[in-house]
PDB file of C-alpha atoms in Angstrom:
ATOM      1  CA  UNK A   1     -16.149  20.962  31.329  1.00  0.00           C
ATOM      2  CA  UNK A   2     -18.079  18.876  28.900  1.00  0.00           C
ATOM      3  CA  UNK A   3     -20.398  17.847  31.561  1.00  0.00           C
ATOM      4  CA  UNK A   4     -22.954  14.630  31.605  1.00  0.00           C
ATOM      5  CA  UNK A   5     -22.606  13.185  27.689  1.00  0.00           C
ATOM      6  CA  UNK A   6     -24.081  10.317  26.087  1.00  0.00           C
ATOM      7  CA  UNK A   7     -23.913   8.372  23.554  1.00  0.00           C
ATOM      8  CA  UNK A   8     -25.215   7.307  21.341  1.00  0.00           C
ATOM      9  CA  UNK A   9     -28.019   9.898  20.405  1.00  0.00           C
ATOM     10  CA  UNK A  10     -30.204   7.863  19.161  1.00  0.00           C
ATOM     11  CA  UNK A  11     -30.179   4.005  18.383  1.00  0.00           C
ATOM     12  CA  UNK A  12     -32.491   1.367  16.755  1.00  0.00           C
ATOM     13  CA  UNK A  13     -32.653  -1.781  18.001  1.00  0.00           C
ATOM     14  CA  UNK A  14     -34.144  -5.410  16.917  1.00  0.00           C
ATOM     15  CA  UNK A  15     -35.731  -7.067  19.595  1.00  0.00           C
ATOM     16  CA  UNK A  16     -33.543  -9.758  21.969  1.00  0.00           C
ATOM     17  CA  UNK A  17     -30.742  -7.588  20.508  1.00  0.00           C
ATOM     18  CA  UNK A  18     -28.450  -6.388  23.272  1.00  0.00           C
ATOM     19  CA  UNK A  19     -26.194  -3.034  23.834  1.00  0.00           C
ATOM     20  CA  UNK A  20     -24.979  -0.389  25.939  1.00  0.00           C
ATOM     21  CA  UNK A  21     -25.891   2.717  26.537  1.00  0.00           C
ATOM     22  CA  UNK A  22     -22.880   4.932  27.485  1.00  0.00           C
ATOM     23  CA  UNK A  23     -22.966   7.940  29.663  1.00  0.00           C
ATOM     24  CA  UNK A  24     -19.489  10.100  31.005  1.00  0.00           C
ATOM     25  CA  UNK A  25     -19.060  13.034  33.379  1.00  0.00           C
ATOM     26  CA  UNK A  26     -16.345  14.943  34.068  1.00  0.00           C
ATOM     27  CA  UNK A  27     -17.223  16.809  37.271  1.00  0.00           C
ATOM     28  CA  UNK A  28     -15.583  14.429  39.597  1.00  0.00           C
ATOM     29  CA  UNK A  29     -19.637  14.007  40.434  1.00  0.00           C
ATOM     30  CA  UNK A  30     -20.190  10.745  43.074  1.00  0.00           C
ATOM     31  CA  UNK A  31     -23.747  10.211  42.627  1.00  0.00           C
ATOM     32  CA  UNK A  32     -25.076   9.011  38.989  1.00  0.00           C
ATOM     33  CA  UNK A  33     -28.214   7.882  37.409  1.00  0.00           C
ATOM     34  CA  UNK A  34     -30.180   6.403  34.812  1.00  0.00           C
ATOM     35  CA  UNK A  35     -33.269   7.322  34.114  1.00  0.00           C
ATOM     36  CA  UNK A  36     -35.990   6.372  31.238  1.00  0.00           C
ATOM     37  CA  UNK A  37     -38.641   8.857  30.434  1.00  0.00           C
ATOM     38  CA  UNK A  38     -41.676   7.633  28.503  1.00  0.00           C
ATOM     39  CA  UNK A  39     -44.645   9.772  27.327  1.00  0.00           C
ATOM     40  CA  UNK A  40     -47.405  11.145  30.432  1.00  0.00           C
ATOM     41  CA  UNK A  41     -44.781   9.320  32.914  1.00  0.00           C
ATOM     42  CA  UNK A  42     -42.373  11.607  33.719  1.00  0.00           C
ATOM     43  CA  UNK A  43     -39.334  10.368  34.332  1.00  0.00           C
ATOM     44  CA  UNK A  44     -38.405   6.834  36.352  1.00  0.00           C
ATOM     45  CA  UNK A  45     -34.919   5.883  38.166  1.00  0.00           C
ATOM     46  CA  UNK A  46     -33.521   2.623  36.195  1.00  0.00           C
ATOM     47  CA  UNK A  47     -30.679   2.272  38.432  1.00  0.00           C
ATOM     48  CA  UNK A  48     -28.136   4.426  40.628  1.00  0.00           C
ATOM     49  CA  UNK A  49     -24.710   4.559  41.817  1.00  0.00           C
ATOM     50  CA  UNK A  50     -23.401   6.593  44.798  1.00  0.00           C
ATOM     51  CA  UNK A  51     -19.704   5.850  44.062  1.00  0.00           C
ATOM     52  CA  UNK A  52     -17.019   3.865  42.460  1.00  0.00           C
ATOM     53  CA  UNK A  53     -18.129   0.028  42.428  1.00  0.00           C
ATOM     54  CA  UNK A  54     -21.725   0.692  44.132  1.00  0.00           C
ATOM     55  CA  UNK A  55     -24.699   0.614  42.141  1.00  0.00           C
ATOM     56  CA  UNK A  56     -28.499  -0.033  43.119  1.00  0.00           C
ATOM     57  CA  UNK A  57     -31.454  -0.560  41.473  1.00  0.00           C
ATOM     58  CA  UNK A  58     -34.298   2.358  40.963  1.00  0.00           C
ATOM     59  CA  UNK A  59     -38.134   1.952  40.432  1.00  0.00           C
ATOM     60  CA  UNK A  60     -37.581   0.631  36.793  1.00  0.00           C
ATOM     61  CA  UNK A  61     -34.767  -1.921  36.949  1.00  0.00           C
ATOM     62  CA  UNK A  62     -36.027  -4.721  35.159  1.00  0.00           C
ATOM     63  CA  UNK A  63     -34.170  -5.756  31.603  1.00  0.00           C
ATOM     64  CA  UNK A  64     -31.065  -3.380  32.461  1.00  0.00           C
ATOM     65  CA  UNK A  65     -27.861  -3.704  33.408  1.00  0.00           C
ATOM     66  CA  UNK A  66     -25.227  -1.319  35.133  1.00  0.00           C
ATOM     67  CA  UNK A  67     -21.410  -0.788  36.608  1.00  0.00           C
ATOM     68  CA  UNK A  68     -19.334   1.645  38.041  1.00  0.00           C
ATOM     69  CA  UNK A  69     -15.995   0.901  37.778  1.00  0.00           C
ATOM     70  CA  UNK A  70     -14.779   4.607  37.564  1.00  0.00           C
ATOM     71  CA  UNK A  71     -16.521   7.935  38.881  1.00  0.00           C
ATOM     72  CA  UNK A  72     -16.455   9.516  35.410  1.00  0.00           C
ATOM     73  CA  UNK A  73     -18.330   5.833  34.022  1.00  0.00           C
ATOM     74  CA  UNK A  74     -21.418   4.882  34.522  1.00  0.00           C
ATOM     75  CA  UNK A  75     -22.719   2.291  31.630  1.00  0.00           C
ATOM     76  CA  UNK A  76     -26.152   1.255  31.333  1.00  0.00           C
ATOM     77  CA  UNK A  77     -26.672  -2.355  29.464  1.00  0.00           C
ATOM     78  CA  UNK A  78     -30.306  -3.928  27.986  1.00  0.00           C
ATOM     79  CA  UNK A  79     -29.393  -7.405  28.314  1.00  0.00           C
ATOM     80  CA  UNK A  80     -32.165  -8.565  25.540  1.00  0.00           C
ATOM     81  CA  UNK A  81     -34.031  -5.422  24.399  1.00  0.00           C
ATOM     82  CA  UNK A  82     -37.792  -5.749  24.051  1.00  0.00           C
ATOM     83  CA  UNK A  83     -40.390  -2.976  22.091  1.00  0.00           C
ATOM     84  CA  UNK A  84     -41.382  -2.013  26.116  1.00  0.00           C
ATOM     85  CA  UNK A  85     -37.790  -0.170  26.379  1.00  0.00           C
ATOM     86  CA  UNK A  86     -38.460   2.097  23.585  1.00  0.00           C
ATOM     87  CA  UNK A  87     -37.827   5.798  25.544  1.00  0.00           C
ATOM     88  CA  UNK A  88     -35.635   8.069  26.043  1.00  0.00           C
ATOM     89  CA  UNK A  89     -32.676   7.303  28.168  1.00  0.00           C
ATOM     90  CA  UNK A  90     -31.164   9.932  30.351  1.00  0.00           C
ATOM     91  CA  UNK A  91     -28.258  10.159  33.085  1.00  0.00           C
ATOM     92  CA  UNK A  92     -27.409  12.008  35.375  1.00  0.00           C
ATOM     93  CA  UNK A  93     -24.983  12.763  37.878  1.00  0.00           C
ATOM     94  CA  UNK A  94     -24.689  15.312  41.090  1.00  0.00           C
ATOM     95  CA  UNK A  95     -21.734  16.050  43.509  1.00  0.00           C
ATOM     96  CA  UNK A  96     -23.593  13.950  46.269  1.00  0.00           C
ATOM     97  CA  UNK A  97     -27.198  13.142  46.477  1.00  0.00           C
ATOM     98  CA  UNK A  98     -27.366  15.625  49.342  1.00  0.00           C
ATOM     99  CA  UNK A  99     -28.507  19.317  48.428  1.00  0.00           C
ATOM    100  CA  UNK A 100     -27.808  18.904  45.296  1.00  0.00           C
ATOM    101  CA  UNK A 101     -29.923  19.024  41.951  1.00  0.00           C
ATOM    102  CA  UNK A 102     -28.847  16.369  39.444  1.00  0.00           C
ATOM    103  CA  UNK A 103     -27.234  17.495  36.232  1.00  0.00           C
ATOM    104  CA  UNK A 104     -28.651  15.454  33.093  1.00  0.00           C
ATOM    105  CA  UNK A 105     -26.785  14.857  29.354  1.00  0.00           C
ATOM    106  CA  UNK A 106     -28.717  15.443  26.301  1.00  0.00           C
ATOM    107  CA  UNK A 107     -30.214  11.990  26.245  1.00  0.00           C
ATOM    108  CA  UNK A 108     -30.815   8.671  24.175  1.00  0.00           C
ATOM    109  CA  UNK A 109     -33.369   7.960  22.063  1.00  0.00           C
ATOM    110  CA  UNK A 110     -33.854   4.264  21.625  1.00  0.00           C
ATOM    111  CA  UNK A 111     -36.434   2.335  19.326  1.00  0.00           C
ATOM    112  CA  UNK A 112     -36.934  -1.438  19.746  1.00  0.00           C
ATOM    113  CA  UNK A 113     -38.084  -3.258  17.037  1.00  0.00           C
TER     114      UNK A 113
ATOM    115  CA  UNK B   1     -44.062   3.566  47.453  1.00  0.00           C
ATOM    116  CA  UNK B   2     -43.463   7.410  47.012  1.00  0.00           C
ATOM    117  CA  UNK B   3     -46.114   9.112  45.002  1.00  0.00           C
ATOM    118  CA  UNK B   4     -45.295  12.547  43.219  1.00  0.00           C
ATOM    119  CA  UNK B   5     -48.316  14.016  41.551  1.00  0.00           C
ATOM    120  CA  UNK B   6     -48.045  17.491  39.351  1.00  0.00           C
ATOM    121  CA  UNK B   7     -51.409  19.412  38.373  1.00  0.00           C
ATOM    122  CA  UNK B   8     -52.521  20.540  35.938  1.00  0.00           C
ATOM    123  CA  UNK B   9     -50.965  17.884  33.864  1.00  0.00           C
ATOM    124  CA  UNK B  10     -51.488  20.497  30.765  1.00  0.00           C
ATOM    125  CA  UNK B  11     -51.425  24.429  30.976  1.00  0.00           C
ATOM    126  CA  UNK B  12     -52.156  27.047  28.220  1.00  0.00           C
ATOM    127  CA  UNK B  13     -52.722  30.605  29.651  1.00  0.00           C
ATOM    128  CA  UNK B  14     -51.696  34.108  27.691  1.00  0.00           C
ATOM    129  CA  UNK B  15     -48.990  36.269  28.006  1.00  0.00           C
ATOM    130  CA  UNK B  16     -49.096  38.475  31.534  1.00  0.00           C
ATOM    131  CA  UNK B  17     -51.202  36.416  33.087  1.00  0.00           C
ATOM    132  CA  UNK B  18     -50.197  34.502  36.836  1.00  0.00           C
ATOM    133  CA  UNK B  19     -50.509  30.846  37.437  1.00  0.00           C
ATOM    134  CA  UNK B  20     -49.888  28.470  39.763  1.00  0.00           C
ATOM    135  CA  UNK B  21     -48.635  24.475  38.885  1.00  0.00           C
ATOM    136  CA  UNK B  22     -49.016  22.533  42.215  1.00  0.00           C
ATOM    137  CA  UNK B  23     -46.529  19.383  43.085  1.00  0.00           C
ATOM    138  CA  UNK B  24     -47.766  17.102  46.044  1.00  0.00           C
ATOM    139  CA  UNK B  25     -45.960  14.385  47.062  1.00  0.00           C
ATOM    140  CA  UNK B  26     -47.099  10.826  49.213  1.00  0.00           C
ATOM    141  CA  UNK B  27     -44.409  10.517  51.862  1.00  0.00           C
ATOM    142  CA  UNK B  28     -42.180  12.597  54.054  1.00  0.00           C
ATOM    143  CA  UNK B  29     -39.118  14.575  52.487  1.00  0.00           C
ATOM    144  CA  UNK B  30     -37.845  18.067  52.991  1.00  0.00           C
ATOM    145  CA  UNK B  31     -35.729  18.190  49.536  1.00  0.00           C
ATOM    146  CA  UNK B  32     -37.347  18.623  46.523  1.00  0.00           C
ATOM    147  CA  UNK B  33     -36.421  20.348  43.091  1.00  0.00           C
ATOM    148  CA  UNK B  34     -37.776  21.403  39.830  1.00  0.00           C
ATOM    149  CA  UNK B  35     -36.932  21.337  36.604  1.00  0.00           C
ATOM    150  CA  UNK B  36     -37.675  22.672  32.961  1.00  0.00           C
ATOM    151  CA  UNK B  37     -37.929  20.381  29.428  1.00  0.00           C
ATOM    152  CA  UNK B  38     -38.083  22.497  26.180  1.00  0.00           C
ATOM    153  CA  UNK B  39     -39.327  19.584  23.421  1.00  0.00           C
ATOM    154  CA  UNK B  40     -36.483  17.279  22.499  1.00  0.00           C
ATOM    155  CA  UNK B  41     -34.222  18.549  25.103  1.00  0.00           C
ATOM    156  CA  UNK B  42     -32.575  17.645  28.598  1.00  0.00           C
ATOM    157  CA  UNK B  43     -33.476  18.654  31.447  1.00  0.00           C
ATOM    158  CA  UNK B  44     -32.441  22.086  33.108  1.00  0.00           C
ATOM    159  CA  UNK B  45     -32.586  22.754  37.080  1.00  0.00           C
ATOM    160  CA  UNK B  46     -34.590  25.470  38.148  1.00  0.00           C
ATOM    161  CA  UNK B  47     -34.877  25.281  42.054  1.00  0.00           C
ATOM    162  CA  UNK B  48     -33.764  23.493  44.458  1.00  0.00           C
ATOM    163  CA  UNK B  49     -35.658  23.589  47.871  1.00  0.00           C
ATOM    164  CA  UNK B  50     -34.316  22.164  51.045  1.00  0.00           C
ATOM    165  CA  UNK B  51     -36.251  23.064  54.017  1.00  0.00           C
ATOM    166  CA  UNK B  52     -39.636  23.983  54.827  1.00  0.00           C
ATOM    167  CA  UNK B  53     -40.702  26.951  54.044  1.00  0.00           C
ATOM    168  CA  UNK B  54     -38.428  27.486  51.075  1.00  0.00           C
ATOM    169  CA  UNK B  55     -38.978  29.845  48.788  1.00  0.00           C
ATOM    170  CA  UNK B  56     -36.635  30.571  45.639  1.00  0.00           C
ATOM    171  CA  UNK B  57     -37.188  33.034  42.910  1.00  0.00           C
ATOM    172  CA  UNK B  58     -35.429  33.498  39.709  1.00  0.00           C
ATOM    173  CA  UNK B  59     -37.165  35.835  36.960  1.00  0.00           C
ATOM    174  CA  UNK B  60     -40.886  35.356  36.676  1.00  0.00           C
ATOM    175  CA  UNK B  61     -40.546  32.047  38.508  1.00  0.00           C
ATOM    176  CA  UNK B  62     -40.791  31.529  42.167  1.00  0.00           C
ATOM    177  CA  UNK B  63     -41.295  27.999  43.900  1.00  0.00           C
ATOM    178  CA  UNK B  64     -42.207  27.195  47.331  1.00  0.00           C
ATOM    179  CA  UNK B  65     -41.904  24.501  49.736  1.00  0.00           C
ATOM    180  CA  UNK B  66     -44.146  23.232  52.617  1.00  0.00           C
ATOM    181  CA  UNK B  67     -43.035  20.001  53.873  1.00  0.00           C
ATOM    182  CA  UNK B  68     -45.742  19.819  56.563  1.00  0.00           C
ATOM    183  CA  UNK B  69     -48.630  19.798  53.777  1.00  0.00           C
ATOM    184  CA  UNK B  70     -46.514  17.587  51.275  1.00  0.00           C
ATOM    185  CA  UNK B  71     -47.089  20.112  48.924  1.00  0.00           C
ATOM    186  CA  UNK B  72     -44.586  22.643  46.385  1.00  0.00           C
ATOM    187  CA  UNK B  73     -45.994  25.185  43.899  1.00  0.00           C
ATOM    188  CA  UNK B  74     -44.280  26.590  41.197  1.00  0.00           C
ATOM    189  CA  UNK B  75     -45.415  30.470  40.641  1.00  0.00           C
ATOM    190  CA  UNK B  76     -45.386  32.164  36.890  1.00  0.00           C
ATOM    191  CA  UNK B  77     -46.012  35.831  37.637  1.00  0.00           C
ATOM    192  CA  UNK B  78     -46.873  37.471  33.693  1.00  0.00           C
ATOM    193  CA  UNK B  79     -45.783  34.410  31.794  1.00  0.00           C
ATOM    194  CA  UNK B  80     -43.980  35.422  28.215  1.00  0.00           C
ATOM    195  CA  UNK B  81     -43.980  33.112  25.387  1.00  0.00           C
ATOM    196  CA  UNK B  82     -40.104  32.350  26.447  1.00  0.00           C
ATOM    197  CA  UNK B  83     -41.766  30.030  29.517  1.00  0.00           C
ATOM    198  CA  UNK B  84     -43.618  27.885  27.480  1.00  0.00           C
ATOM    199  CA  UNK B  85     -42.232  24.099  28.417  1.00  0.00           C
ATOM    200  CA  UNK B  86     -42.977  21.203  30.283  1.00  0.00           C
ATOM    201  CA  UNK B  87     -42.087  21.478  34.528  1.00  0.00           C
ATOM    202  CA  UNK B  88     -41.322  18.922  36.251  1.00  0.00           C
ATOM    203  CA  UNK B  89     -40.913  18.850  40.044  1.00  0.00           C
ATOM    204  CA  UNK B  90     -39.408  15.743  42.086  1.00  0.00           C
ATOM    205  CA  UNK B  91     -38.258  14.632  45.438  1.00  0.00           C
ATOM    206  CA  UNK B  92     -35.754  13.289  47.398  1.00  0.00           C
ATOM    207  CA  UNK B  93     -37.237   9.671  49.258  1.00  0.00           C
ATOM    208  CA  UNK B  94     -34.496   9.578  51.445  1.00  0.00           C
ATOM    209  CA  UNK B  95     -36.399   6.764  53.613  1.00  0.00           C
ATOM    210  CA  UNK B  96     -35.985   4.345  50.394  1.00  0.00           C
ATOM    211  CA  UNK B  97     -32.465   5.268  49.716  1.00  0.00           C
ATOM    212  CA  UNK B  98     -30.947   7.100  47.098  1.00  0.00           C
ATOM    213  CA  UNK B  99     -33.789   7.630  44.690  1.00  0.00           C
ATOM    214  CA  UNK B 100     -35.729  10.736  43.598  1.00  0.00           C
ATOM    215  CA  UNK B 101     -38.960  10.552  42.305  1.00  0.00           C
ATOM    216  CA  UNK B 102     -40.528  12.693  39.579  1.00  0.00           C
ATOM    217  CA  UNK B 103     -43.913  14.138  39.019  1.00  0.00           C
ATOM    218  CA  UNK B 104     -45.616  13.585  35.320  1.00  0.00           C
ATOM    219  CA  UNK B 105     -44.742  17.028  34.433  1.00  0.00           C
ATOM    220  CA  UNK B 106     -46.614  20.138  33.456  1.00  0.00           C
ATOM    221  CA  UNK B 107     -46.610  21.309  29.868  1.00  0.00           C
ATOM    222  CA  UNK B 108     -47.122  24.785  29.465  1.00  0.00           C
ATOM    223  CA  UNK B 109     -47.917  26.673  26.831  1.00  0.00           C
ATOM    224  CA  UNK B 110     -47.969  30.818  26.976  1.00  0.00           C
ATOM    225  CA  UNK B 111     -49.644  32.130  24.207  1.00  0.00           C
ATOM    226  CA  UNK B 112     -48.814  35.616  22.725  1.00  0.00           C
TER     227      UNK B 112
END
């Protein structure tokens, strides 16, 4: 199993530019996440999705996108990226959100112009 | 709004020495995990603690639960260099949905 990946690794970006942030898993996990993690702020929830087609928004949702139209897919789109969404990007999925810890990939690293 | 505070924010203690990092958290939930960040990495699962009165213990690590309190502490029993990273500990708000909320983290650094 490869696990949570993401790509890309890292990624500079012009402001009002837009793009996607892409993040695969291939442990037939339900529950998947995006989160942003930005220095002394631990990490927030962007957006979630417990399954196929169902997404919600997080704490942090503002200025992002997402879908879920497979289980191993779960996309994460800045619609008009601004120097505020400069982080890291990470996502995460789990078999269910019940007793179970989240696996996370390696991360993006994203600088906005 | 659920409210996960970690102290201290910033830890630097010497090789065999115990300490204590201390996770409290604003609203009711009996899940709640932690995890460790070496610099520039992911994150890696270290507990997971379901119940109150959890306790789990891998290696020099042990975390505990008490749900009644609000309150998880994560135990370093004669830290080694190896340990040094930052800890992060977050929670389940099952009341708001799907959504786990993290602490700030903990950076600690074990000196030789």
């Amino acid at each position: 199993n490869a696990g949570v990946t993401q790509t890309p690794k890292f990624q500079v970006l012009k402001t009002g530019q837009s793009m996607t942030l892409q993040c695969a898993q291939d442990m037939n996990h339900e529950y998947m996440s995006w989160y942003r993690q930005d220095p002394g702020m631990g990490l927030r929830l962007i957006h979630y999705s417990v399954g196929a087609g169902i997404t919600d928004q997080g704490e942090v949702p503002n200025g992002y996108n997402v879908s879920r139209s497979t289980t191993e897919d779960f996309p994460l789109r800045l619609l008009s990226a601004a120097p505020s969404q400069t982080s890291v990007y990470f996502c995460a999925s789990s078999y269910s959100r019940q007793q179970e810890t989240q696996y996370f990939g390696p991360g993006t690293r994203l600088l906005v112009l | 709004e659920l409210k996960v505070e970690q102290n201290p924010l910033f830890l630097s203690m010497q090789e065999g020495k115990n300490y204590t990092i201390y996770c409290n958290y604003s609203t009711t939930s009996d899940r709640l995990y932690w995890y460790r960040q070496d610099p520039g990495k992911s994150l890696e699962s270290l507990f997971v603690l379901l119940s109150n009165g959890a306790v789990k213990q891998e290696g020099r690590l042990m975390a505990s639960l008490d749900t009644k309190a609000r309150l998880s502490t994560l135990h370093i029993t004669a830290a080694v260099h190896d340990l040094s990273a930052t800890y992060f500990c977050a929670v389940d708000g099952r009341k708001t949905g799907n959504q786990f909320y993290f602490g700030t983290g903990t950076s600690l650094t074990v000196i030789p």
